Coordinates of C-alpha atoms in Angstrom, one line a residue:
M29 CA -7.4 211.5 70.4
Q30 CA -3.9 213.0 70.1
F31 CA -2.8 216.3 68.5
D32 CA 0.7 217.1 67.3
P33 CA 1.2 220.8 67.7
T34 CA 3.6 220.8 64.8
I35 CA 0.9 219.6 62.5
I36 CA -2.4 221.2 63.5
D37 CA -3.0 224.9 62.9
D38 CA -2.5 227.7 65.4
K39 CA -6.2 228.3 65.9
A40 CA -6.7 224.7 66.9
I41 CA -3.8 224.8 69.4
Y42 CA -5.2 228.0 70.9
K43 CA -8.7 226.5 71.4
L44 CA -7.3 223.3 72.9
L45 CA -5.0 225.1 75.3
T46 CA -7.4 227.8 76.5
G47 CA -10.3 225.4 76.7
A48 CA -8.4 222.9 78.9
I49 CA -6.2 225.1 81.1
I50 CA -8.9 226.8 83.1
P51 CA -9.8 228.8 85.0
R52 CA -6.9 231.3 84.4
P53 CA -6.4 234.5 86.4
I54 CA -6.4 237.8 84.4
G55 CA -3.4 240.1 84.7
W56 CA -4.6 243.6 83.8
I57 CA -1.3 245.1 82.9
S58 CA -0.8 248.9 83.0
T59 CA 2.2 250.7 81.5
V60 CA 3.2 254.1 80.3
D61 CA 5.1 255.0 77.2
E62 CA 8.0 257.5 76.7
N63 CA 5.4 260.2 75.7
G64 CA 3.4 259.7 78.9
I65 CA 0.5 257.8 77.3
N66 CA -1.0 255.3 79.7
N67 CA -1.7 251.8 78.3
L68 CA -3.9 249.1 79.8
A69 CA -4.5 245.6 78.5
P70 CA -5.7 242.2 79.9
F71 CA -3.6 239.0 79.7
S72 CA -4.8 235.6 80.8
Y73 CA -1.4 233.8 80.3
F74 CA -0.6 235.1 83.8
N75 CA 0.2 233.9 87.2
A76 CA 2.4 234.1 90.3
V77 CA 5.7 232.2 90.1
G78 CA 7.1 232.6 93.6
E79 CA 7.0 234.5 96.9
D80 CA 10.6 234.5 98.0
P81 CA 11.0 237.2 96.6
P82 CA 7.5 237.6 95.1
H83 CA 7.4 237.4 91.3
I84 CA 4.7 237.2 88.6
M85 CA 4.8 236.2 85.0
F86 CA 2.7 236.9 82.0
S87 CA 3.1 236.5 78.3
T88 CA 2.0 238.5 75.3
V89 CA 1.5 237.2 71.8
R90 CA 3.3 238.9 68.8
T91 CA 0.8 238.4 66.0
G92 CA 2.4 239.1 62.7
N93 CA 5.8 239.5 64.4
K94 CA 4.6 242.7 65.9
N95 CA 4.9 243.7 69.6
K96 CA 1.9 244.9 71.5
D97 CA 2.2 248.4 73.1
T98 CA 2.4 246.7 76.6
L99 CA 5.5 244.8 75.6
N100 CA 7.2 247.8 73.9
N101 CA 6.5 249.9 77.0
I102 CA 7.9 247.3 79.4
L103 CA 11.0 246.6 77.4
A104 CA 11.7 250.4 77.3
S105 CA 10.9 251.2 81.0
K106 CA 11.3 247.8 82.7
Q107 CA 8.3 248.6 84.8
F108 CA 4.6 247.7 84.9
V109 CA 1.6 247.2 87.2
V110 CA -0.6 244.2 87.5
N111 CA -4.2 245.2 88.4
L112 CA -6.6 242.3 89.2
V113 CA -10.0 242.0 87.8
T114 CA -13.2 241.7 89.8
E115 CA -16.9 241.1 88.8
D116 CA -17.7 244.8 88.8
L117 CA -14.8 245.6 86.4
V118 CA -15.1 242.7 83.8
E119 CA -16.9 244.9 81.2
K120 CA -14.4 247.6 81.5
M121 CA -11.6 245.0 81.3
N122 CA -13.1 243.7 78.1
T123 CA -13.2 247.2 76.6
T124 CA -9.4 247.6 77.2
S125 CA -8.8 244.4 75.1
Q126 CA -9.6 246.4 72.0
A127 CA -6.8 247.4 69.6
I128 CA -6.5 251.2 69.6
P129 CA -3.7 253.5 68.3
S130 CA -0.6 253.8 70.5
N131 CA -1.3 257.5 71.1
E132 CA -4.6 256.8 72.8
S133 CA -5.2 255.4 76.3
E134 CA -7.4 252.5 77.2
F135 CA -8.0 254.2 80.6
E136 CA -9.9 256.9 78.8
L137 CA -11.6 254.4 76.4
A138 CA -13.0 252.4 79.3
G139 CA -13.7 255.3 81.7
L140 CA -11.1 254.1 84.2
T141 CA -9.0 256.3 86.6
P142 CA -5.2 256.1 86.5
I143 CA -3.5 256.8 89.8
D144 CA 0.2 257.1 90.7
S145 CA 2.2 254.1 91.9
I146 CA 4.7 254.4 94.6
K147 CA 7.8 252.7 93.2
V148 CA 7.2 252.5 89.5
N149 CA 6.2 255.0 86.8
A150 CA 3.3 252.9 85.4
P151 CA -0.1 254.0 86.7
R152 CA -2.5 251.8 88.7
V153 CA -6.2 251.3 88.0
K154 CA -8.0 253.1 90.9
E155 CA -11.1 251.0 90.5
S156 CA -9.2 247.7 91.0
K157 CA -9.0 246.2 94.5
V158 CA -5.5 244.7 94.1
H159 CA -2.4 246.2 92.4
F160 CA 1.2 244.8 92.1
E161 CA 3.9 247.2 91.2
C162 CA 6.5 245.3 89.2
E163 CA 10.0 245.7 87.8
M164 CA 10.9 243.4 84.9
V165 CA 13.7 241.0 85.8
H166 CA 13.6 238.8 82.7
H167 CA 12.0 238.4 79.3
Y168 CA 12.1 235.6 76.8
F169 CA 10.9 235.4 73.2
L170 CA 9.5 231.9 72.4
E171 CA 11.5 230.2 69.6
G172 CA 10.2 228.1 66.7
H173 CA 7.1 230.2 66.1
K174 CA 5.0 230.5 62.9
N175 CA 3.5 233.9 63.2
G176 CA 5.4 236.0 65.7
G177 CA 5.2 233.8 68.8
A178 CA 5.1 235.3 72.2
C179 CA 7.2 237.0 74.8
V180 CA 7.3 235.9 78.5
I181 CA 7.8 238.6 81.0
I182 CA 8.8 237.9 84.6
G183 CA 8.5 240.8 87.0
K184 CA 9.5 241.2 90.7
I185 CA 6.8 242.7 92.8
V186 CA 8.2 245.8 94.6
M187 CA 4.9 247.1 96.1
M188 CA 1.5 245.5 96.8
H189 CA -1.8 247.4 97.3
F190 CA -4.9 245.8 98.7
D191 CA -8.3 247.5 99.3
D192 CA -9.1 247.3 103.0
T193 CA -12.6 245.8 102.2
I194 CA -11.1 242.5 101.0
L195 CA -8.6 242.0 103.9
L196 CA -9.2 239.7 106.9
D197 CA -7.0 239.1 109.9
D198 CA -3.5 237.7 109.4
H199 CA -3.3 238.9 105.8
K200 CA -6.0 236.6 104.5
I201 CA -8.3 237.7 101.6
D202 CA -12.1 237.8 102.0
L203 CA -13.1 236.0 98.8
M204 CA -16.8 237.0 99.1
N205 CA -15.8 240.7 99.0
Y206 CA -13.0 240.3 96.6
K207 CA -15.1 238.5 93.9
P208 CA -12.4 237.8 91.4
V209 CA -13.0 236.8 87.7
A210 CA -11.2 234.2 85.8
R211 CA -10.8 233.6 82.0
L212 CA -12.1 230.5 80.3
A213 CA -12.2 229.9 76.5
G214 CA -13.8 232.0 73.8
S215 CA -16.0 234.7 75.3
N216 CA -16.5 232.8 78.6
Y217 CA -15.4 233.9 82.0
A218 CA -16.0 232.4 85.5
K219 CA -16.9 233.7 88.9
L220 CA -16.1 231.8 92.1
G221 CA -18.3 228.8 92.5
E222 CA -18.6 226.4 95.4
I223 CA -15.5 226.6 97.6
F224 CA -14.2 223.5 99.4
S225 CA -11.2 222.8 101.6
I226 CA -8.8 219.9 101.9
K227 CA -6.1 219.9 104.5
R228 CA -2.7 218.9 103.4
G229 CA -1.6 215.4 104.5

């Protein structure tokens, strides 16, 4: 069966994309606004885009042609932190996906602890095992949208933080202690299942 995205509705496109492109890592993005209010929200249109130098990308929808607080804060400050989500934090992460007034903080809503970053003004989530402090280097608003589209943010990683409990020798990650969570479709998430290795040819 074929689907022409210019003909089917937005909800169908969303279901097909998020159901097929799985699993997706979750970028738990923290920012701070000009009044010092900390913001925290999860984004599953997220991934690394290079390591020389290290960059990440994520995108945020603009439903009703309106920016989310995360986007407004990044466009104003050019800074943000990516906190990564593990099994023990998935419920709190889900709580931070709620829409709340801009003058309230998702850190407080979810009972999370903001801690200072080293090179950016945005706070880190203390409970997260991995943080990437980032400076925005590029943003792009998707064209041809029907209901606000989305904005893609690319950030350069300027500082990395890893909890000692997930580090092995030679900068490798202990996946059994890390226990990352990935986004599927709808209300579904995934843990690490069976792990197998294939050597490159």
